[in-house]
Amino acid sequence: MKITFDFEKPLADLQLQIEKVKQVEDKNKLDMSATIAELENRFETTKQEIYANLTGWQRVQIARHPERPYTLQYIELMCDDFIELHGDRTVGDDKAIVGGFGTINGQTAMFIGHQKGKNTKERQYRNFGMPNPEGYRKALRLMKMAEKFNKPVITLIDTPGAFPGLEAEERGQGEAIARNLLEMAVLKVPVICVIIGEGASGGALGIAIGDKVMMLENSWYSVISPENCSTILFKTWEHKERAAEMLKLTSTDMLKNKLIDGVIKEPLGGAHQDPVVMAATLKKQLLKDLKQLKDRNIDELVTERIDKFCSMGVVIED
């Protein structure tokens, strides 16, 4: 097990004890199996307790784990084949958003998602998963292509937000995201959206209008990050843990508030603990949703999609 966060320190301590006992056993040729078994049982119990009672901030930390699977890894693990498509046919090819046709159990779908990076060089290449306007325009071009060929759209969301640079604003960042919201709402094919990591603000929402919107268990989805929320409310980042609780950004909170349609279980400790199992679980859910949506009347589906999003956050006074 790879320990990263402060709240996992009890597990690290127990793991260290287990290793030390095993070393003593090997060195002195003693039978320490009972002690090892007791420590391993305590490790599993502690592990269950810690991950069953995670705070909002702790889930944000897990969602940002550097070894958490990203879009291309999920596509590789789930799809029989995948053909990546590039460019928005106007400005260029934004590397923060990837997309293309993929086959999942014999069914072809258009996969679109944010892509971060596993190391510093790759993160810079992918702009840390923060798309420019051409990224959202590329995504829309691919959605329209899927609509043309009557193929469902599957989006995987994982971004700290749309790129906030001056050049992005000059090229129409707000308009590009708004256009996607409008077009996705009336797209005449089934649309499934999954938040696989971070779902921050309009940068996430720009590819997250769908018939089914799901979240992985330890992902987060909010109009703003806890750090930025803390900065606005308290003039410092130091209250980010409090802000995370106030924002109600976890998958459990989002489902409770009827802002998503379901939560997909992760391996204990997070998706990074076993990406293969996580991809298999995600694939199973996608196949289930595709089967449910493919035979629906498309006009009814679009109407329900619009109604679902229009009903969010509406206050009705008597």
mmCIF file of C-alpha atoms in Angstrom:
data_model
loop_
_atom_site.group_PDB
_atom_site.id
_atom_site.type_symbol
_atom_site.label_atom_id
_atom_site.label_comp_id
_atom_site.label_asym_id
_atom_site.label_seq_id
_atom_site.Cartn_x
_atom_site.Cartn_y
_atom_site.Cartn_z
ATOM 1 C CA MET A 1 0.000 0.000 0.000
ATOM 2 C CA LYS A 2 1.259 3.478 -0.897
ATOM 3 C CA ILE A 3 0.683 6.010 1.852
ATOM 4 C CA THR A 4 0.239 9.626 0.824
ATOM 5 C CA PHE A 5 -2.031 11.496 3.201
ATOM 6 C CA ASP A 6 -1.949 12.420 6.897
ATOM 7 C CA PHE A 7 -5.171 10.570 7.680
ATOM 8 C CA GLU A 8 -3.540 7.344 6.420
ATOM 9 C CA LYS A 9 -0.676 7.583 8.953
ATOM 10 C CA PRO A 10 -2.192 4.936 11.312
ATOM 11 C CA LEU A 11 -2.046 2.496 8.390
ATOM 12 C CA ALA A 12 1.559 3.402 7.676
ATOM 13 C CA ASP A 13 2.473 2.814 11.325
ATOM 14 C CA LEU A 14 0.800 -0.600 11.372
ATOM 15 C CA GLN A 15 2.409 -1.562 8.093
ATOM 16 C CA LEU A 16 5.807 -0.633 9.506
ATOM 17 C CA GLN A 17 5.161 -2.779 12.583
ATOM 18 C CA ILE A 18 4.237 -5.741 10.393
ATOM 19 C CA GLU A 19 7.439 -5.370 8.374
ATOM 20 C CA LYS A 20 9.561 -5.166 11.536
ATOM 21 C CA VAL A 21 7.971 -8.298 13.025
ATOM 22 C CA LYS A 22 8.572 -10.172 9.753
ATOM 23 C CA GLN A 23 12.226 -9.081 9.803
ATOM 24 C CA VAL A 24 12.633 -10.322 13.390
ATOM 25 C CA GLU A 25 10.959 -13.609 12.407
ATOM 26 C CA ASP A 26 13.348 -14.126 9.478
ATOM 27 C CA LYS A 27 16.464 -13.032 11.356
ATOM 28 C CA ASN A 28 15.911 -15.108 14.511
ATOM 29 C CA LYS A 29 14.060 -18.042 12.932
ATOM 30 C CA LEU A 30 11.085 -17.525 15.242
ATOM 31 C CA ASP A 31 7.411 -18.270 14.701
ATOM 32 C CA MET A 32 5.738 -14.858 14.846
ATOM 33 C CA SER A 33 2.712 -15.817 12.747
ATOM 34 C CA ALA A 34 0.208 -15.103 15.569
ATOM 35 C CA THR A 35 1.590 -11.586 16.084
ATOM 36 C CA ILE A 36 1.656 -10.922 12.347
ATOM 37 C CA ALA A 37 -1.924 -12.155 11.953
ATOM 38 C CA GLU A 38 -3.080 -9.917 14.821
ATOM 39 C CA LEU A 39 -1.360 -6.867 13.297
ATOM 40 C CA GLU A 40 -2.754 -7.640 9.850
ATOM 41 C CA ASN A 41 -6.281 -7.947 11.283
ATOM 42 C CA ARG A 42 -5.817 -4.623 13.062
ATOM 43 C CA PHE A 43 -4.547 -3.113 9.796
ATOM 44 C CA GLU A 44 -7.665 -4.255 7.896
ATOM 45 C CA THR A 45 -10.003 -3.049 10.659
ATOM 46 C CA THR A 46 -8.302 0.354 10.812
ATOM 47 C CA LYS A 47 -8.392 0.598 7.023
ATOM 48 C CA GLN A 48 -12.132 -0.070 6.967
ATOM 49 C CA GLU A 49 -12.755 2.514 9.712
ATOM 50 C CA ILE A 50 -10.678 5.245 8.066
ATOM 51 C CA TYR A 51 -12.182 4.940 4.588
ATOM 52 C CA ALA A 52 -15.730 4.553 5.891
ATOM 53 C CA ASN A 53 -15.551 7.924 7.646
ATOM 54 C CA LEU A 54 -13.758 10.212 5.211
ATOM 55 C CA THR A 55 -14.390 13.946 5.398
ATOM 56 C CA GLY A 56 -15.076 16.079 2.342
ATOM 57 C CA TRP A 57 -11.499 17.370 2.290
ATOM 58 C CA GLN A 58 -10.075 13.855 2.567
ATOM 59 C CA ARG A 59 -12.107 12.783 -0.478
ATOM 60 C CA VAL A 60 -10.786 15.822 -2.351
ATOM 61 C CA GLN A 61 -7.258 14.652 -1.519
ATOM 62 C CA ILE A 62 -7.973 11.136 -2.806
ATOM 63 C CA ALA A 63 -9.503 12.573 -5.995
ATOM 64 C CA ARG A 64 -6.206 14.394 -6.580
ATOM 65 C CA HIS A 65 -3.949 11.414 -5.912
ATOM 66 C CA PRO A 66 -1.155 11.525 -8.531
ATOM 67 C CA GLU A 67 -1.577 7.816 -9.295
ATOM 68 C CA ARG A 68 -5.335 7.978 -9.747
ATOM 69 C CA PRO A 69 -6.383 6.660 -13.190
ATOM 70 C CA TYR A 70 -7.069 9.307 -15.824
ATOM 71 C CA THR A 71 -9.259 9.232 -18.950
ATOM 72 C CA LEU A 72 -6.828 7.536 -21.329
ATOM 73 C CA GLN A 73 -6.048 4.798 -18.800
ATOM 74 C CA TYR A 74 -9.750 4.040 -18.355
ATOM 75 C CA ILE A 75 -10.241 3.981 -22.127
ATOM 76 C CA GLU A 76 -7.289 1.612 -22.525
ATOM 77 C CA LEU A 77 -8.618 -0.729 -19.850
ATOM 78 C CA MET A 78 -12.284 -0.641 -20.949
ATOM 79 C CA CYS A 79 -12.214 -0.425 -24.745
ATOM 80 C CA ASP A 80 -11.464 -3.127 -27.293
ATOM 81 C CA ASP A 81 -10.097 -0.413 -29.569
ATOM 82 C CA PHE A 82 -9.883 3.381 -29.615
ATOM 83 C CA ILE A 83 -9.190 5.900 -32.368
ATOM 84 C CA GLU A 84 -8.236 9.311 -30.993
ATOM 85 C CA LEU A 85 -9.428 12.331 -32.966
ATOM 86 C CA HIS A 86 -7.743 15.738 -32.800
ATOM 87 C CA GLY A 87 -8.388 19.428 -33.228
ATOM 88 C CA ASP A 88 -11.293 21.868 -33.190
ATOM 89 C CA ARG A 89 -10.826 22.781 -36.894
ATOM 90 C CA THR A 90 -10.340 26.435 -35.871
ATOM 91 C CA VAL A 91 -7.392 27.047 -33.518
ATOM 92 C CA GLY A 92 -5.625 23.818 -32.674
ATOM 93 C CA ASP A 93 -5.606 20.585 -30.708
ATOM 94 C CA ASP A 94 -6.043 21.096 -26.964
ATOM 95 C CA LYS A 95 -4.163 18.304 -25.171
ATOM 96 C CA ALA A 96 -6.169 18.797 -21.955
ATOM 97 C CA ILE A 97 -9.189 17.160 -23.603
ATOM 98 C CA VAL A 98 -8.953 13.865 -25.467
ATOM 99 C CA GLY A 99 -11.615 12.113 -27.486
ATOM 100 C CA GLY A 100 -12.400 9.605 -30.170
ATOM 101 C CA PHE A 101 -14.437 6.553 -31.116
ATOM 102 C CA GLY A 102 -13.989 3.492 -28.933
ATOM 103 C CA THR A 103 -15.593 0.056 -28.832
ATOM 104 C CA ILE A 104 -16.808 -1.321 -25.521
ATOM 105 C CA ASN A 105 -18.112 -4.907 -25.665
ATOM 106 C CA GLY A 106 -18.877 -4.509 -29.357
ATOM 107 C CA GLN A 107 -20.670 -1.169 -28.932
ATOM 108 C CA THR A 108 -19.137 1.927 -30.498
ATOM 109 C CA ALA A 109 -19.296 5.164 -28.539
ATOM 110 C CA MET A 110 -17.651 8.566 -28.623
ATOM 111 C CA PHE A 111 -15.382 8.890 -25.579
ATOM 112 C CA ILE A 112 -14.410 12.413 -24.475
ATOM 113 C CA GLY A 113 -12.575 13.359 -21.306
ATOM 114 C CA HIS A 114 -10.145 15.597 -19.492
ATOM 115 C CA GLN A 115 -6.587 14.303 -19.381
ATOM 116 C CA LYS A 116 -3.998 15.211 -16.736
ATOM 117 C CA GLY A 117 -0.497 13.752 -16.575
ATOM 118 C CA LYS A 118 1.485 11.232 -14.540
ATOM 119 C CA ASN A 119 4.660 13.342 -14.277
ATOM 120 C CA THR A 120 5.703 16.990 -14.492
ATOM 121 C CA LYS A 121 6.514 16.928 -18.214
ATOM 122 C CA GLU A 122 3.225 15.231 -19.078
ATOM 123 C CA ARG A 123 1.238 17.570 -16.820
ATOM 124 C CA GLN A 124 2.708 20.571 -18.599
ATOM 125 C CA TYR A 125 1.894 18.981 -21.967
ATOM 126 C CA ARG A 126 -1.702 18.418 -20.835
ATOM 127 C CA ASN A 127 -1.903 21.853 -19.155
ATOM 128 C CA PHE A 128 -2.718 20.075 -15.858
ATOM 129 C CA GLY A 129 -6.092 19.004 -17.267
ATOM 130 C CA MET A 130 -7.281 22.622 -17.693
ATOM 131 C CA PRO A 131 -8.770 23.054 -21.184
ATOM 132 C CA ASN A 132 -8.643 26.157 -23.350
ATOM 133 C CA PRO A 133 -11.683 27.151 -25.464
ATOM 134 C CA GLU A 134 -10.432 24.996 -28.349
ATOM 135 C CA GLY A 135 -10.635 21.980 -26.026
ATOM 136 C CA TYR A 136 -14.358 22.514 -25.469
ATOM 137 C CA ARG A 137 -14.834 23.231 -29.167
ATOM 138 C CA LYS A 138 -13.030 19.985 -30.004
ATOM 139 C CA ALA A 139 -15.317 18.160 -27.585
ATOM 140 C CA LEU A 140 -18.384 19.688 -29.234
ATOM 141 C CA ARG A 141 -17.112 18.776 -32.709
ATOM 142 C CA LEU A 142 -16.748 15.156 -31.603
ATOM 143 C CA MET A 143 -20.206 15.142 -30.005
ATOM 144 C CA LYS A 144 -21.718 16.410 -33.237
ATOM 145 C CA MET A 145 -19.844 13.700 -35.129
ATOM 146 C CA ALA A 146 -21.275 11.089 -32.755
ATOM 147 C CA GLU A 147 -24.739 12.522 -33.337
ATOM 148 C CA LYS A 148 -24.219 12.331 -37.123
ATOM 149 C CA PHE A 149 -23.381 8.626 -36.916
ATOM 150 C CA ASN A 150 -25.959 7.925 -34.174
ATOM 151 C CA LYS A 151 -23.412 6.835 -31.566
ATOM 152 C CA PRO A 152 -23.738 7.477 -27.809
ATOM 153 C CA VAL A 153 -21.426 9.939 -26.071
ATOM 154 C CA ILE A 154 -19.504 9.027 -22.900
ATOM 155 C CA THR A 155 -17.603 11.789 -21.093
ATOM 156 C CA LEU A 156 -15.084 11.363 -18.276
ATOM 157 C CA ILE A 157 -14.629 14.497 -16.169
ATOM 158 C CA ASP A 158 -11.469 15.261 -14.192
ATOM 159 C CA THR A 159 -10.345 18.888 -14.138
ATOM 160 C CA PRO A 160 -9.387 21.558 -11.575
ATOM 161 C CA GLY A 161 -11.211 23.987 -13.884
ATOM 162 C CA ALA A 162 -11.062 25.560 -17.312
ATOM 163 C CA PHE A 163 -7.787 27.375 -18.017
ATOM 164 C CA PRO A 164 -8.118 30.936 -16.595
ATOM 165 C CA GLY A 165 -5.367 32.558 -18.690
ATOM 166 C CA LEU A 166 -5.773 35.820 -20.598
ATOM 167 C CA GLU A 167 -5.387 34.087 -23.967
ATOM 168 C CA ALA A 168 -8.201 31.660 -23.092
ATOM 169 C CA GLU A 169 -10.512 34.561 -22.279
ATOM 170 C CA GLU A 170 -9.504 36.327 -25.499
ATOM 171 C CA ARG A 171 -10.496 33.252 -27.497
ATOM 172 C CA GLY A 172 -13.889 33.019 -25.790
ATOM 173 C CA GLN A 173 -13.627 30.598 -22.871
ATOM 174 C CA GLY A 174 -17.033 31.478 -21.455
ATOM 175 C CA GLU A 175 -18.765 31.286 -24.828
ATOM 176 C CA ALA A 176 -17.184 27.912 -25.627
ATOM 177 C CA ILE A 177 -18.424 26.383 -22.353
ATOM 178 C CA ALA A 178 -21.872 27.978 -22.675
ATOM 179 C CA ARG A 179 -22.180 26.666 -26.241
ATOM 180 C CA ASN A 180 -21.407 23.139 -25.016
ATOM 181 C CA LEU A 181 -24.087 23.375 -22.328
ATOM 182 C CA LEU A 182 -26.653 24.416 -24.928
ATOM 183 C CA GLU A 183 -25.662 21.821 -27.521
ATOM 184 C CA MET A 184 -25.305 18.908 -25.079
ATOM 185 C CA ALA A 185 -28.785 19.596 -23.694
ATOM 186 C CA VAL A 186 -30.333 18.883 -27.093
ATOM 187 C CA LEU A 187 -27.874 16.308 -28.455
ATOM 188 C CA LYS A 188 -29.925 13.599 -30.191
ATOM 189 C CA VAL A 189 -27.967 10.620 -28.893
ATOM 190 C CA PRO A 190 -27.660 9.141 -25.386
ATOM 191 C CA VAL A 191 -25.108 10.997 -23.229
ATOM 192 C CA ILE A 192 -23.452 9.469 -20.148
ATOM 193 C CA CYS A 193 -21.160 11.593 -17.978
ATOM 194 C CA VAL A 194 -18.893 10.332 -15.181
ATOM 195 C CA ILE A 195 -16.869 12.468 -12.782
ATOM 196 C CA ILE A 196 -13.765 10.317 -12.276
ATOM 197 C CA GLY A 197 -11.703 12.760 -10.189
ATOM 198 C CA GLU A 198 -12.063 16.506 -9.847
ATOM 199 C CA GLY A 199 -15.169 18.218 -11.154
ATOM 200 C CA ALA A 200 -14.504 21.920 -10.757
ATOM 201 C CA SER A 201 -16.857 24.635 -11.941
ATOM 202 C CA GLY A 202 -17.733 25.299 -15.579
ATOM 203 C CA GLY A 203 -14.567 23.527 -16.650
ATOM 204 C CA ALA A 204 -16.230 20.273 -15.610
ATOM 205 C CA LEU A 205 -19.792 21.219 -16.565
ATOM 206 C CA GLY A 206 -18.667 21.984 -20.132
ATOM 207 C CA ILE A 207 -18.737 18.239 -20.895
ATOM 208 C CA ALA A 208 -21.114 17.084 -18.149
ATOM 209 C CA ILE A 209 -24.667 17.610 -19.425
ATOM 210 C CA GLY A 210 -26.037 14.105 -19.842
ATOM 211 C CA ASP A 211 -28.933 11.688 -19.479
ATOM 212 C CA LYS A 212 -26.925 9.912 -16.794
ATOM 213 C CA VAL A 213 -24.452 11.826 -14.628
ATOM 214 C CA MET A 214 -22.480 9.572 -12.294
ATOM 215 C CA MET A 215 -19.645 10.133 -9.824
ATOM 216 C CA LEU A 216 -16.927 7.801 -8.631
ATOM 217 C CA GLU A 217 -17.110 7.368 -4.873
ATOM 218 C CA ASN A 218 -14.090 9.543 -4.040
ATOM 219 C CA SER A 219 -14.503 12.192 -6.723
ATOM 220 C CA TRP A 220 -15.774 15.725 -6.043
ATOM 221 C CA TYR A 221 -18.019 18.096 -7.986
ATOM 222 C CA SER A 222 -18.520 21.747 -7.134
ATOM 223 C CA VAL A 223 -18.772 25.276 -8.468
ATOM 224 C CA ILE A 224 -15.421 26.083 -6.831
ATOM 225 C CA SER A 225 -12.485 24.295 -5.201
ATOM 226 C CA PRO A 226 -12.244 24.251 -1.379
ATOM 227 C CA GLU A 227 -9.049 26.347 -1.486
ATOM 228 C CA ASN A 228 -10.561 29.096 -3.619
ATOM 229 C CA CYS A 229 -13.782 29.045 -1.608
ATOM 230 C CA SER A 230 -11.747 29.462 1.590
ATOM 231 C CA THR A 231 -9.800 32.328 0.032
ATOM 232 C CA ILE A 232 -13.005 34.175 -0.911
ATOM 233 C CA LEU A 233 -14.822 33.601 2.385
ATOM 234 C CA PHE A 234 -11.954 33.738 4.882
ATOM 235 C CA LYS A 235 -9.182 35.525 2.932
ATOM 236 C CA THR A 236 -6.875 32.519 3.397
ATOM 237 C CA TRP A 237 -6.480 28.915 2.202
ATOM 238 C CA GLU A 238 -6.169 27.680 5.799
ATOM 239 C CA HIS A 239 -9.898 26.927 6.109
ATOM 240 C CA LYS A 240 -10.073 24.676 3.053
ATOM 241 C CA GLU A 241 -11.221 21.710 5.178
ATOM 242 C CA ARG A 242 -14.152 23.736 6.504
ATOM 243 C CA ALA A 243 -14.935 25.006 2.999
ATOM 244 C CA ALA A 244 -14.989 21.432 1.663
ATOM 245 C CA GLU A 245 -17.683 20.518 4.195
ATOM 246 C CA MET A 246 -19.697 23.653 3.460
ATOM 247 C CA LEU A 247 -19.655 23.063 -0.302
ATOM 248 C CA LYS A 248 -21.265 19.591 0.001
ATOM 249 C CA LEU A 249 -19.080 18.430 -2.889
ATOM 250 C CA THR A 250 -18.775 14.697 -2.232
ATOM 251 C CA SER A 251 -20.574 12.056 -4.278
ATOM 252 C CA THR A 252 -22.831 11.268 -1.304
ATOM 253 C CA ASP A 253 -23.843 14.914 -0.915
ATOM 254 C CA MET A 254 -24.399 15.354 -4.639
ATOM 255 C CA LEU A 255 -26.640 12.283 -4.820
ATOM 256 C CA LYS A 256 -28.573 13.391 -1.735
ATOM 257 C CA ASN A 257 -29.205 16.784 -3.342
ATOM 258 C CA LYS A 258 -30.328 15.093 -6.593
ATOM 259 C CA LEU A 259 -27.601 16.716 -8.670
ATOM 260 C CA ILE A 260 -26.278 13.388 -9.978
ATOM 261 C CA ASP A 261 -27.905 10.067 -10.832
ATOM 262 C CA GLY A 262 -25.658 7.635 -9.003
ATOM 263 C CA VAL A 263 -22.373 6.810 -7.273
ATOM 264 C CA ILE A 264 -19.915 4.202 -8.553
ATOM 265 C CA LYS A 265 -18.075 2.280 -5.848
ATOM 266 C CA GLU A 266 -14.274 2.461 -5.764
ATOM 267 C CA PRO A 267 -11.769 -0.077 -4.410
ATOM 268 C CA LEU A 268 -11.126 0.511 -0.712
ATOM 269 C CA GLY A 269 -8.738 3.448 -0.408
ATOM 270 C CA GLY A 270 -9.463 4.906 -3.825
ATOM 271 C CA ALA A 271 -9.335 4.089 -7.534
ATOM 272 C CA HIS A 272 -5.529 4.307 -7.536
ATOM 273 C CA GLN A 273 -5.324 1.239 -5.287
ATOM 274 C CA ASP A 274 -6.544 -1.006 -8.131
ATOM 275 C CA PRO A 275 -7.144 0.738 -11.492
ATOM 276 C CA VAL A 276 -7.983 -2.569 -13.221
ATOM 277 C CA VAL A 277 -10.818 -3.326 -10.803
ATOM 278 C CA MET A 278 -11.999 0.287 -10.970
ATOM 279 C CA ALA A 279 -12.075 0.203 -14.769
ATOM 280 C CA ALA A 280 -14.033 -3.076 -14.708
ATOM 281 C CA THR A 281 -16.584 -1.560 -12.311
ATOM 282 C CA LEU A 282 -16.915 1.560 -14.464
ATOM 283 C CA LYS A 283 -17.277 -0.526 -17.622
ATOM 284 C CA LYS A 284 -20.052 -2.577 -16.035
ATOM 285 C CA GLN A 285 -21.939 0.600 -15.108
ATOM 286 C CA LEU A 286 -21.489 2.141 -18.573
ATOM 287 C CA LEU A 287 -22.777 -1.019 -20.292
ATOM 288 C CA LYS A 288 -25.780 -1.044 -17.977
ATOM 289 C CA ASP A 289 -26.578 2.600 -18.726
ATOM 290 C CA LEU A 290 -26.030 2.186 -22.482
ATOM 291 C CA LYS A 291 -28.444 -0.752 -22.545
ATOM 292 C CA GLN A 292 -31.003 1.297 -20.628
ATOM 293 C CA LEU A 293 -30.717 4.357 -22.891
ATOM 294 C CA LYS A 294 -30.211 2.943 -26.388
ATOM 295 C CA ASP A 295 -33.826 1.927 -26.986
ATOM 296 C CA ARG A 296 -35.361 5.106 -25.583
ATOM 297 C CA ASN A 297 -37.206 7.524 -27.845
ATOM 298 C CA ILE A 298 -34.644 10.230 -28.503
ATOM 299 C CA ASP A 299 -37.107 13.147 -28.311
ATOM 300 C CA GLU A 300 -38.320 11.955 -24.915
ATOM 301 C CA LEU A 301 -34.714 11.522 -23.800
ATOM 302 C CA VAL A 302 -33.813 15.095 -24.774
ATOM 303 C CA THR A 303 -36.915 16.466 -23.041
ATOM 304 C CA GLU A 304 -36.098 14.554 -19.844
ATOM 305 C CA ARG A 305 -32.477 15.734 -20.018
ATOM 306 C CA ILE A 306 -33.543 19.370 -20.276
ATOM 307 C CA ASP A 307 -36.143 19.001 -17.512
ATOM 308 C CA LYS A 308 -33.617 17.351 -15.208
ATOM 309 C CA PHE A 309 -31.133 20.193 -15.401
ATOM 310 C CA CYS A 310 -33.782 22.934 -15.396
ATOM 311 C CA SER A 311 -35.177 21.582 -12.109
ATOM 312 C CA MET A 312 -31.826 21.857 -10.309
ATOM 313 C CA GLY A 313 -31.501 24.693 -7.833
ATOM 314 C CA VAL A 314 -35.000 26.039 -8.479
ATOM 315 C CA VAL A 315 -36.863 27.459 -5.501
ATOM 316 C CA ILE A 316 -40.670 27.323 -5.737
ATOM 317 C CA GLU A 317 -42.536 29.673 -3.417
ATOM 318 C CA ASP A 318 -46.199 29.124 -2.533
#
